[in-house]
Short mmCIF file of C-alpha atoms and ligand atoms in Angstrom, two decimals:
data_model
loop_
_atom_site.label_atom_id
_atom_site.label_comp_id
_atom_site.label_asym_id
_atom_site.label_seq_id
_atom_site.Cartn_x
_atom_site.Cartn_y
_atom_site.Cartn_z
CA UNK A 27 45.49 32.69 -22.06
CA UNK A 28 47.46 29.32 -21.73
CA UNK A 29 48.47 27.33 -24.76
CA UNK A 30 51.49 25.20 -25.94
CA UNK A 31 53.04 25.97 -22.28
CA UNK A 32 52.78 29.77 -23.09
CA UNK A 33 50.60 32.70 -21.86
CA UNK A 34 49.23 34.09 -24.73
CA UNK A 35 46.69 37.24 -26.11
CA UNK A 36 44.09 36.46 -28.26
CA UNK A 37 44.25 35.92 -32.44
CA UNK A 38 41.91 38.71 -32.21
CA UNK A 39 44.09 41.19 -29.52
CA UNK A 40 40.39 41.34 -27.67
CA UNK A 41 40.42 41.58 -24.11
CA UNK A 42 37.81 42.27 -21.58
CA UNK A 43 37.75 43.11 -17.64
CA UNK A 44 37.33 41.76 -14.94
CA UNK A 45 35.32 43.59 -12.07
CA UNK A 46 35.07 43.65 -7.73
CA UNK A 47 31.51 42.00 -7.22
CA UNK A 48 31.77 43.86 -3.95
CA UNK A 49 32.98 47.83 -5.27
CA UNK A 50 32.57 47.46 -9.32
CA UNK A 51 36.27 48.64 -9.88
CA UNK A 52 37.88 47.10 -12.66
CA UNK A 53 40.74 45.06 -11.13
CA UNK A 54 42.36 43.50 -14.27
CA UNK A 55 41.38 42.18 -17.87
CA UNK A 56 42.03 38.80 -19.79
CA UNK A 57 42.04 38.09 -23.46
CA UNK A 58 38.54 37.73 -24.72
CA UNK A 59 39.59 34.10 -26.91
CA UNK A 60 37.17 33.03 -29.78
CA UNK A 61 36.93 29.48 -31.66
CA UNK A 62 40.24 30.04 -33.43
CA UNK A 63 41.86 30.02 -30.15
CA UNK A 64 40.00 27.34 -28.77
CA UNK A 65 41.35 25.07 -32.22
CA UNK A 66 45.11 26.15 -31.14
CA UNK A 67 44.46 24.79 -27.82
CA UNK A 68 43.40 22.06 -28.98
CA UNK A 69 45.67 21.56 -30.94
CA UNK A 70 48.24 21.46 -28.53
CA UNK A 71 46.44 19.33 -25.84
CA UNK A 72 46.40 16.82 -28.97
CA UNK A 73 50.21 17.22 -30.13
CA UNK A 74 50.98 16.46 -26.15
CA UNK A 75 48.65 13.77 -25.43
CA UNK A 76 51.24 10.68 -26.79
CA UNK A 77 53.75 11.58 -24.48
CA UNK A 78 52.01 12.80 -21.64
CA UNK A 79 49.79 9.20 -21.53
CA UNK A 80 52.69 7.26 -21.55
CA UNK A 81 55.11 8.69 -18.79
CA UNK A 82 54.77 6.80 -15.68
CA UNK A 83 51.89 6.88 -13.10
CA UNK A 84 54.91 8.35 -10.39
CA UNK A 85 55.85 11.53 -12.96
CA UNK A 86 52.75 12.49 -13.52
CA UNK A 87 52.01 12.19 -9.80
CA UNK A 88 54.84 13.83 -8.94
CA UNK A 89 53.93 17.29 -11.24
CA UNK A 90 50.57 16.39 -9.22
CA UNK A 91 52.25 16.70 -5.94
CA UNK A 92 54.43 20.04 -6.67
CA UNK A 93 51.13 21.86 -7.81
CA UNK A 94 49.86 20.50 -4.84
CA UNK A 95 53.21 22.82 -2.63
CA UNK A 96 52.94 25.66 -5.07
CA UNK A 97 49.12 25.92 -4.46
CA UNK A 98 49.71 25.64 -0.58
CA UNK A 99 52.53 27.91 -0.52
CA UNK A 100 50.11 30.74 -2.58
CA UNK A 101 47.14 29.83 -0.45
CA UNK A 102 46.99 33.64 1.23
CA UNK A 103 47.79 35.59 -2.68
CA UNK A 104 45.45 32.93 -4.23
CA UNK A 105 42.33 33.56 -1.09
CA UNK A 106 42.71 37.18 -1.21
CA UNK A 107 42.84 37.09 -5.40
CA UNK A 108 39.83 35.04 -4.55
CA UNK A 109 37.91 37.49 -2.64
CA UNK A 110 38.59 40.43 -4.81
CA UNK A 111 36.97 39.26 -8.19
CA UNK A 112 34.07 36.28 -6.69
CA UNK A 113 33.40 38.37 -3.40
CA UNK A 114 33.02 35.71 -1.14
CA UNK A 115 34.52 36.35 2.41
CA UNK A 116 38.58 36.37 3.07
CA UNK A 117 38.01 32.68 5.73
CA UNK A 118 35.50 31.31 2.77
CA UNK A 119 38.71 31.91 -0.01
CA UNK A 120 41.25 30.29 2.49
CA UNK A 121 38.73 27.43 2.79
CA UNK A 122 38.02 26.87 -0.87
CA UNK A 123 41.73 27.16 -1.50
CA UNK A 124 42.94 24.16 0.94
CA UNK A 125 39.85 22.19 -0.90
CA UNK A 126 41.33 22.70 -4.02
CA UNK A 127 44.90 21.74 -3.18
CA UNK A 128 43.37 18.51 -1.36
CA UNK A 129 42.48 17.35 -5.28
CA UNK A 130 46.05 18.05 -6.05
CA UNK A 131 47.23 16.03 -3.55
CA UNK A 132 44.36 13.45 -3.32
CA UNK A 133 45.08 12.94 -7.27
CA UNK A 134 49.13 12.78 -6.96
CA UNK A 135 47.84 9.75 -4.62
CA UNK A 136 45.61 8.47 -6.93
CA UNK A 137 47.73 8.69 -10.01
CA UNK A 138 49.83 5.92 -9.09
CA UNK A 139 46.84 3.46 -8.09
CA UNK A 140 45.46 2.78 -11.76
CA UNK A 141 45.44 -0.60 -12.32
CA UNK A 142 44.11 -3.22 -14.50
CA UNK A 143 42.53 -7.12 -14.56
CA UNK A 144 43.84 -10.46 -14.94
CA UNK A 145 40.76 -12.57 -15.64
CA UNK A 146 39.33 -16.04 -16.71
CA UNK A 147 37.70 -17.31 -19.55
CA UNK A 148 35.86 -20.46 -20.45
CA UNK A 149 38.44 -21.68 -22.79
CA UNK A 150 41.42 -23.21 -21.61
CA UNK A 151 43.53 -21.58 -23.83
CA UNK A 152 42.42 -17.86 -23.66
CA UNK A 153 43.22 -15.06 -20.60
CA UNK A 154 42.06 -11.73 -20.68
CA UNK A 155 43.80 -8.58 -19.83
CA UNK A 156 41.59 -5.86 -18.70
CA UNK A 157 43.90 -2.20 -18.99
CA UNK A 158 42.63 1.35 -18.66
CA UNK A 159 44.14 4.31 -20.65
CA UNK A 160 43.42 7.69 -20.54
CA UNK A 161 40.27 8.84 -22.87
CA UNK A 162 42.38 11.65 -24.91
CA UNK A 163 42.14 15.73 -24.73
CA UNK A 164 39.77 16.72 -22.20
CA UNK A 165 37.80 20.05 -22.66
CA UNK A 166 36.68 21.78 -19.93
CA UNK A 167 34.41 24.37 -18.48
CA UNK A 168 34.18 25.95 -15.14
CA UNK A 169 31.65 27.75 -12.87
CA UNK A 170 32.45 31.23 -11.29
CA UNK A 171 31.10 30.30 -7.87
CA UNK A 172 34.36 28.31 -6.47
CA UNK A 173 36.60 29.51 -8.72
CA UNK A 174 39.91 27.78 -7.86
CA UNK A 175 38.27 24.31 -6.65
CA UNK A 176 36.05 23.63 -9.45
CA UNK A 177 39.35 23.59 -11.92
CA UNK A 178 41.36 21.63 -9.80
CA UNK A 179 38.68 18.54 -9.02
CA UNK A 180 38.04 18.21 -13.14
CA UNK A 181 42.08 18.83 -13.63
CA UNK A 182 43.68 16.49 -11.33
CA UNK A 183 41.92 13.45 -11.97
CA UNK A 184 42.57 13.92 -16.19
CA UNK A 185 46.36 14.95 -15.58
CA UNK A 186 46.35 11.88 -13.17
CA UNK A 187 45.04 9.90 -15.73
CA UNK A 188 47.31 10.90 -18.67
CA UNK A 189 44.89 13.18 -20.42
CA UNK A 190 45.71 16.49 -21.79
CA UNK A 191 43.41 19.30 -21.88
CA UNK A 192 41.72 22.61 -22.42
CA UNK A 193 39.89 24.56 -20.12
CA UNK A 194 37.56 27.51 -20.18
CA UNK A 195 36.66 28.89 -17.33
CA UNK A 196 33.69 31.17 -16.59
CA UNK A 197 33.72 34.92 -17.83
CA UNK A 198 33.67 36.33 -14.04
CA UNK A 199 37.02 34.85 -12.63
CA UNK A 200 39.48 34.24 -15.23
CA UNK A 201 41.81 36.29 -12.93
CA UNK A 202 41.94 32.55 -10.34
CA UNK A 203 41.68 30.65 -13.36
CA UNK A 204 44.76 31.83 -14.41
CA UNK A 205 46.86 31.48 -11.32
CA UNK A 206 45.87 27.80 -11.28
CA UNK A 207 47.48 28.00 -14.73
CA UNK A 208 50.72 29.79 -13.64
CA UNK A 209 50.94 27.05 -10.70
CA UNK A 210 50.57 24.01 -13.10
CA UNK A 211 53.54 26.06 -15.59
CA UNK A 212 55.58 26.61 -12.47
CA UNK A 213 55.09 22.55 -11.26
CA UNK A 214 56.57 22.01 -14.94
CA UNK A 215 54.00 21.32 -16.69
CA UNK A 216 55.06 19.70 -20.09
CA UNK A 217 53.89 22.12 -23.54
CA UNK A 218 50.89 21.13 -24.71
CA UNK A 219 49.23 19.19 -21.32
CA UNK A 220 47.21 21.73 -19.25
CA UNK A 221 45.71 24.81 -21.76
CA UNK A 222 43.35 27.44 -21.37
CA UNK A 223 41.22 30.04 -23.09
CA UNK A 224 39.32 33.12 -22.16
CA UNK A 225 36.64 34.02 -23.47
CA UNK A 226 33.73 36.98 -22.71
CA UNK A 227 31.51 35.17 -25.05
CA UNK A 228 31.53 31.43 -24.24
CA UNK A 229 29.41 29.97 -26.70
CA UNK A 230 31.63 29.65 -29.81
CA UNK A 231 34.13 27.78 -27.68
CA UNK A 232 31.68 25.54 -26.36
CA UNK A 233 30.67 25.06 -30.05
CA UNK A 234 34.30 23.63 -31.01
CA UNK A 235 34.72 21.65 -27.52
CA UNK A 236 31.75 20.38 -28.14
CA UNK A 237 32.94 19.53 -32.28
CA UNK A 238 36.26 19.21 -32.42
CA UNK A 239 36.51 15.30 -32.95
CA UNK A 240 40.23 15.75 -31.30
CA UNK A 241 38.09 16.47 -28.32
CA UNK A 242 37.23 13.14 -26.81
CA UNK A 243 35.90 13.88 -23.28
CA UNK A 244 33.65 17.13 -22.55
CA UNK A 245 33.21 17.89 -18.42
CA UNK A 246 30.92 20.64 -17.83
CA UNK A 247 30.12 22.43 -14.45
CA UNK A 248 27.65 25.29 -14.32
CA UNK A 249 23.77 25.45 -14.56
CA UNK A 250 21.70 22.86 -15.83
CA UNK A 251 20.42 24.56 -19.09
CA UNK A 252 23.94 25.34 -20.31
CA UNK A 253 24.83 21.59 -19.66
CA UNK A 254 21.68 19.82 -21.25
CA UNK A 255 22.68 21.56 -24.11
CA UNK A 256 27.06 21.19 -24.59
CA UNK A 257 25.90 17.62 -23.24
CA UNK A 258 23.66 17.25 -25.86
CA UNK A 259 25.77 18.63 -28.73
CA UNK A 260 28.79 16.29 -27.61
CA UNK A 261 26.85 12.82 -26.89
CA UNK A 262 25.21 13.58 -30.41
CA UNK A 263 29.33 13.30 -31.64
CA UNK A 264 30.14 10.68 -28.97
CA UNK A 265 32.19 11.90 -27.19
CA UNK A 266 32.14 11.04 -23.48
CA UNK A 267 30.51 13.51 -21.03
CA UNK A 268 30.47 14.58 -17.65
CA UNK A 269 28.38 17.31 -16.07
CA UNK A 270 27.52 18.95 -12.63
CA UNK A 271 24.72 20.96 -12.49
CA UNK A 272 22.40 22.87 -10.11
CA UNK A 273 20.88 21.80 -7.48
CA UNK A 274 17.43 22.38 -5.12
CA UNK A 275 18.66 20.71 -1.82
CA UNK A 276 15.68 19.74 0.91
CA UNK A 277 17.03 20.24 4.29
CA UNK A 278 14.69 17.80 6.78
CA UNK A 279 14.18 18.30 9.98
CA UNK A 280 12.48 14.89 11.64
CA UNK A 281 10.37 15.20 14.53
CA UNK A 282 13.18 13.01 16.22
CA UNK A 283 15.33 15.83 15.39
CA UNK A 284 17.30 18.45 17.87
CA UNK A 285 15.54 21.47 16.36
CA UNK A 286 18.17 24.03 17.95
CA UNK A 287 21.36 21.88 16.55
CA UNK A 288 19.50 21.74 12.72
CA UNK A 289 18.60 25.37 12.92
CA UNK A 290 22.58 25.77 13.67
CA UNK A 291 23.64 23.68 10.72
CA UNK A 292 21.16 25.13 7.88
CA UNK A 293 22.32 29.39 9.23
CA UNK A 294 25.45 27.99 9.05
CA UNK A 295 25.09 25.92 5.39
CA UNK A 296 23.10 28.48 3.86
CA UNK A 297 24.95 31.77 3.63
CA UNK A 298 27.81 29.85 2.71
CA UNK A 299 29.18 31.88 -0.38
CA UNK A 300 25.88 33.97 -0.12
CA UNK A 301 24.06 30.62 -1.25
CA UNK A 302 25.71 30.59 -4.38
CA UNK A 303 26.13 26.82 -4.11
CA UNK A 304 24.86 24.22 -5.82
CA UNK A 305 24.45 22.14 -2.76
CA UNK A 306 23.35 25.15 -0.87
CA UNK A 307 19.50 24.19 1.25
CA UNK A 308 16.62 25.37 -0.81
CA UNK A 309 13.59 24.27 0.87
CA UNK A 310 14.13 23.96 4.76
CA UNK A 311 11.26 21.20 6.11
CA UNK A 312 10.40 21.20 9.62
CA UNK A 313 8.43 19.68 11.47
CA UNK A 314 5.11 21.49 13.02
CA UNK A 315 6.22 20.65 16.62
CA UNK A 316 10.15 21.74 15.72
CA UNK A 317 8.99 25.12 14.29
CA UNK A 318 9.08 27.75 17.30
CA UNK A 319 12.44 26.42 18.24
CA UNK A 320 14.08 26.27 14.88
CA UNK A 321 12.30 29.31 13.46
CA UNK A 322 13.59 31.33 16.75
CA UNK A 323 17.12 29.94 16.67
CA UNK A 324 17.52 30.50 12.69
CA UNK A 325 15.70 34.43 13.35
CA UNK A 326 18.97 34.97 16.03
CA UNK A 327 21.50 33.32 13.60
CA UNK A 328 20.43 34.84 10.25
CA UNK A 329 19.78 38.72 12.12
CA UNK A 330 23.79 37.79 12.56
CA UNK A 331 25.00 37.34 9.68
CA UNK A 332 26.49 40.84 8.77
CA UNK A 333 26.72 41.53 4.49
CA UNK A 334 29.74 43.70 3.16
CA UNK A 335 32.67 43.60 1.16
CA UNK A 336 35.04 39.80 1.91
CA UNK A 337 38.15 41.65 2.85
CA UNK A 338 35.61 43.06 6.18
CA UNK A 339 36.18 40.94 9.39
CA UNK A 340 33.17 39.91 10.82
CA UNK A 341 31.29 39.81 7.42
CA UNK A 342 29.67 36.19 6.67
CA UNK A 343 27.96 37.13 3.34
CA UNK A 344 29.61 38.92 0.62
CA UNK A 345 28.06 40.15 -3.12
CA UNK A 346 26.34 38.04 -5.60
CA UNK A 347 27.94 38.03 -8.96
CA UNK A 348 26.20 40.33 -10.61
CA UNK A 349 23.22 42.64 -10.73
CA UNK A 350 21.49 39.85 -12.40
CA UNK A 351 21.42 37.31 -9.69
CA UNK A 352 20.23 40.05 -7.32
CA UNK A 353 17.27 40.70 -9.15
CA UNK A 354 17.04 37.24 -9.69
CA UNK A 355 16.83 36.78 -6.08
CA UNK A 356 14.48 39.65 -5.21
CA UNK A 357 11.73 38.49 -7.47
CA UNK A 358 12.26 34.80 -5.75
CA UNK A 359 11.71 36.62 -2.59
CA UNK A 360 8.91 39.20 -3.93
CA UNK A 361 6.93 36.51 -5.72
CA UNK A 362 6.83 34.72 -2.06
CA UNK A 363 6.35 37.17 -0.15
CA UNK A 364 3.14 38.07 -2.62
CA UNK A 365 2.07 34.56 -1.85
CA UNK A 366 2.30 34.87 1.57
CA UNK A 367 5.06 33.92 2.91
CA UNK A 368 6.48 36.37 5.66
CA UNK A 369 10.40 37.77 5.84
CA UNK A 370 11.59 37.48 9.43
CA UNK A 371 14.34 38.41 8.94
CA UNK A 372 15.97 40.30 5.88
CA UNK A 373 13.92 40.67 2.56
CA UNK A 374 15.11 43.26 0.45
CA UNK A 375 18.37 44.80 -1.80
CA UNK A 376 20.88 45.78 0.49
CA UNK A 377 21.15 49.69 -0.70
CA UNK A 378 23.34 52.66 0.03
CA UNK A 379 27.06 53.00 0.74
CA UNK A 380 29.11 50.89 0.66
CA UNK A 381 26.60 48.65 -1.10
CA UNK A 382 25.17 50.75 -3.85
CA UNK A 383 28.77 49.80 -5.75
CA UNK A 384 28.20 46.24 -5.67
CA UNK A 385 26.06 43.73 -6.09
CA UNK A 386 24.61 42.55 -2.36
CA UNK A 387 21.40 40.96 -0.69
CA UNK A 388 20.54 40.60 2.74
CA UNK A 389 20.40 37.62 4.30
CA UNK A 390 17.23 36.87 4.49
CA UNK A 391 15.09 34.20 6.44
CA UNK A 392 11.32 33.84 4.86
CA UNK A 393 8.98 31.55 6.76
CA UNK A 394 5.58 29.88 5.20
CA UNK A 395 6.73 28.71 2.02
CA UNK A 396 4.48 26.39 -0.12
CA UNK A 397 4.75 24.83 -3.27
CA UNK A 398 3.14 27.08 -6.03
CA UNK A 399 5.77 29.58 -5.02
CA UNK A 400 8.77 30.05 -7.42
CA UNK A 401 11.61 29.55 -4.96
CA UNK A 402 9.83 26.31 -3.91
CA UNK A 403 11.13 24.90 -7.04
CA UNK A 404 13.38 27.28 -9.05
CA UNK A 405 16.98 27.09 -7.51
CA UNK A 406 17.82 31.21 -5.67
CA UNK A 407 21.69 31.06 -5.77
CA UNK A 408 21.50 33.49 -3.09
CA UNK A 409 21.01 34.26 0.27
CA UNK A 410 17.23 32.91 0.97
CA UNK A 411 16.84 30.10 3.66
CA UNK A 412 12.85 28.91 2.95
CA UNK A 413 11.53 27.25 5.64
CA UNK A 414 8.34 25.44 4.92
CA UNK A 415 6.34 23.38 7.75
CA UNK A 416 4.95 20.17 7.33
CA UNK A 417 2.84 17.83 9.90
CA UNK A 418 3.25 14.26 8.53
CA UNK A 419 5.85 13.02 8.41
CA UNK A 420 4.96 9.81 6.24
CA UNK A 421 5.18 12.12 3.74
CA UNK A 422 8.01 14.23 4.06
CA UNK A 423 10.29 12.28 1.64
CA UNK A 424 8.16 12.47 -1.59
CA UNK A 425 7.81 15.95 -0.55
CA UNK A 426 12.01 15.97 -0.86
CA UNK A 427 11.93 14.04 -3.69
CA UNK A 428 9.50 16.02 -5.44
CA UNK A 429 11.93 18.15 -7.74
CA UNK A 430 13.76 17.37 -11.21
CA UNK A 431 17.46 17.99 -9.07
CA UNK A 432 19.14 15.35 -7.72
CA UNK A 433 22.69 16.60 -5.90
CA UNK A 434 22.04 17.53 -2.62
CA UNK A 435 19.95 16.52 0.75
CA UNK A 436 20.40 17.00 4.53
CA UNK A 437 18.60 14.90 6.82
CA UNK A 438 18.47 16.14 10.87
CA UNK A 439 17.52 13.47 13.27
CA UNK A 440 18.61 11.57 16.35
CA UNK A 441 17.05 8.46 15.23
CA UNK A 442 19.27 5.54 13.61
CA UNK A 443 16.76 4.05 11.75
CA UNK A 444 14.85 7.23 10.61
CA UNK A 445 18.58 8.18 9.12
CA UNK A 446 19.15 5.28 7.28
CA UNK A 447 15.35 5.05 5.66
CA UNK A 448 15.99 8.53 4.44
CA UNK A 449 19.64 8.00 3.44
CA UNK A 450 17.87 5.25 1.32
CA UNK A 451 14.75 7.18 0.31
CA UNK A 452 16.11 10.34 -1.11
CA UNK A 453 16.44 10.60 -4.47
CA UNK A 454 19.79 12.66 -4.60
CA UNK A 455 23.80 12.51 -5.06
CA UNK A 456 24.99 13.41 -1.70
CA UNK A 457 23.14 13.33 1.59
CA UNK A 458 24.41 15.03 4.13
CA UNK A 459 22.98 13.33 8.29
CA UNK A 460 23.35 15.73 10.74
CA UNK A 461 26.40 16.61 8.82
CA UNK A 462 26.55 20.16 6.69
CA UNK A 463 29.16 19.58 4.77
CA UNK A 464 29.28 16.25 3.19
CA UNK A 465 32.32 16.93 0.52
CA UNK A 466 35.66 15.76 0.13
CA UNK A 467 38.48 15.31 -2.34
CA UNK A 468 38.00 11.91 -1.47
CA UNK A 469 34.13 11.77 -1.66
CA UNK A 470 32.55 11.02 -4.72
CA UNK A 471 30.55 14.47 -5.35
CA UNK A 472 27.84 14.26 -8.07
CA UNK A 473 23.73 14.82 -8.90
CA UNK A 474 21.24 12.26 -9.76
CA UNK A 475 18.54 13.68 -12.46
CA UNK A 476 18.81 17.30 -13.83
CA UNK A 477 21.59 17.70 -11.41
CA UNK A 478 24.16 15.95 -14.00
CA UNK A 479 25.92 13.07 -14.73
CA UNK A 480 29.00 11.60 -13.58
CA UNK A 481 30.62 12.01 -10.29
CA UNK A 482 34.31 14.42 -9.08
CA UNK A 483 36.54 13.41 -6.21
CA UNK A 484 37.29 10.08 -5.02
CA UNK A 485 38.56 6.90 -7.34
CA UNK A 486 35.20 7.49 -8.96
CA UNK A 487 36.82 10.51 -10.53
CA UNK A 488 39.48 9.46 -12.26
CA UNK A 489 36.87 6.64 -13.74
CA UNK A 490 35.59 9.51 -15.63
CA UNK A 491 39.23 10.42 -17.19
CA UNK A 492 39.44 6.53 -18.27
CA UNK A 493 38.99 4.04 -21.07
CA UNK A 494 38.62 0.80 -20.53
CA UNK A 495 40.82 -1.76 -22.43
CA UNK A 496 39.97 -5.25 -22.96
CA UNK A 497 42.95 -7.75 -24.39
CA UNK A 498 41.74 -11.49 -25.45
CA UNK A 499 44.84 -13.62 -25.21
CA UNK A 500 44.92 -17.70 -26.76
CA UNK A 501 47.81 -19.56 -25.08
P1 NAD B 9 26.54 28.81 -16.13
O1 NAD B 9 25.94 27.30 -16.60
O2 NAD B 9 25.88 30.19 -16.73
O3 NAD B 9 28.08 29.38 -16.79
C1 NAD B 9 29.15 27.97 -16.07
C2 NAD B 9 30.14 28.39 -17.15
O4 NAD B 9 29.49 28.05 -18.32
C3 NAD B 9 30.56 29.42 -17.21
O5 NAD B 9 32.00 29.11 -17.72
C4 NAD B 9 30.03 30.07 -18.77
O6 NAD B 9 31.14 30.41 -19.37
C5 NAD B 9 29.86 28.53 -19.48
N1 NAD B 9 28.66 28.93 -20.74
C6 NAD B 9 27.78 29.13 -20.35
N2 NAD B 9 27.04 28.88 -21.64
C7 NAD B 9 27.90 28.69 -22.26
C8 NAD B 9 28.10 27.80 -24.01
N3 NAD B 9 27.10 27.98 -24.82
N4 NAD B 9 29.09 26.90 -24.57
C9 NAD B 9 30.06 26.61 -23.45
N5 NAD B 9 30.21 26.93 -22.41
C10 NAD B 9 29.36 28.09 -21.56
O7 NAD B 9 26.59 28.43 -14.96
P2 NAD B 9 26.91 29.51 -13.62
O8 NAD B 9 25.89 30.59 -13.63
O9 NAD B 9 27.91 30.14 -14.13
O10 NAD B 9 26.61 28.83 -12.70
C11 NAD B 9 26.11 28.77 -11.82
C12 NAD B 9 25.46 27.13 -11.84
O11 NAD B 9 26.12 25.84 -11.37
C13 NAD B 9 24.08 26.79 -10.83
O12 NAD B 9 23.36 26.13 -11.44
C14 NAD B 9 25.01 25.64 -10.05
O13 NAD B 9 24.72 25.13 -9.46
C15 NAD B 9 25.75 25.24 -10.63
N6 NAD B 9 27.28 24.57 -10.41
C16 NAD B 9 27.43 22.65 -9.61
C17 NAD B 9 28.24 22.68 -9.48
C18 NAD B 9 28.26 21.03 -8.74
O14 NAD B 9 29.14 20.42 -8.52
N7 NAD B 9 26.67 20.31 -9.47
C19 NAD B 9 29.16 23.27 -8.90
C20 NAD B 9 28.89 24.69 -8.86
C21 NAD B 9 27.94 25.53 -9.37
#
């Protein structure tokens, strides 16, 4: 844990082990913190707030620039650690570290651009001044699927705004989180400005984060069920809340699309991080006229995705996070097949050496998926591409919008009118049009409906950590 500028053990002295999901090997151990440790961290963040929030924007920017350079220098070590702890292929880990570092640089720039306003009044003797100030101590909870970038996406804008913070990383990936805090320590973050509590059982920490009056904001990335609970408690205590939650992304191949290009995009996108991404497509809608071309290209592509240890060359899909994740994917595929879907590729767990030591599911292509199957509505978070064939294009946007989620959607078309109509009509926070990577530090990321509240990245991301203060001045 990192509290008040030093790496510490838990008060109880307890620790827990961290394992490699590809091999089951124990690769480290970290303190198993509890409510007291969380309160210690909040005390440190609270004490540091007065000084940090009144430093110049330039000096906050300088800290983020130093952290960015260190992350860049340590990129290869970080990527290797990520592949060992989280499992994704090394190439994907390198890409994530670069994405994570981008948030540090972007908010180093943005720190110096927090401005106010000077507004006129109806009274001739009055002026209004609008000031933006940091909200205070921020509690952060992050997931394991992007174990470095999900930290910098929250920490960088909070620090740029002048907030201090306490972060609880996911129990599956605390070593990546520790490496991020080492960077901030080495970059010279003042004591108490950034704090981290690791814990095997997140509940007592969540309880402190959502009830301690010194915490002014909760920001959470993870599942909808947990986010809904934590946001509810935090909001009940009138804390500000941002939550980035689950998704069930539709991928729409319109009749005026190039089906081969769409299939190549879908195959590249679906198997990123073994499908363990909140913006992973979960329903691939293909017009009947394109079915043959789309499906045959997908079969060829998916058959060539190799599963295995992320350190091996040519591996496109690593292990899933744990056994429960494999069981959930297997249950969804079995349910779909029992209701008439066909597994054109994969459709099984991967067993035998070397897979038995880790948590592997075969890259899978399902055809004939329909409403009524579990996979049609529930997030899969695994390497399964479900194809739904449709006939009536006029129903397509309604089908795509028929979900409680609203994070990402994808559209393939070669017609500008179709693209604009779909972009405007889809009830999702992020829409990729012929584009399978609509994310960047400079772009607002976030969902509608059950996919969350608030945005991360872009100038909107820093606004989440700022309060507006109005001054009325009589002259
Ligand atoms: P999860 O909700 O189980 O865990 C996320 C984090 O919450 C972890 O740090 C965990 O320890 C913590 N947590 C769990 N219960 C808690 C409690 N009672 N109090 C405090 N903390 C608690 O989710 P997960 O399985 O780790 O992550 C997968 C989910 O995250 C998926 O649904 C995915 O779509 C979502 N996700 C969303 C985004 C996004 O930006 N929208 C990004 C990545 C992942």
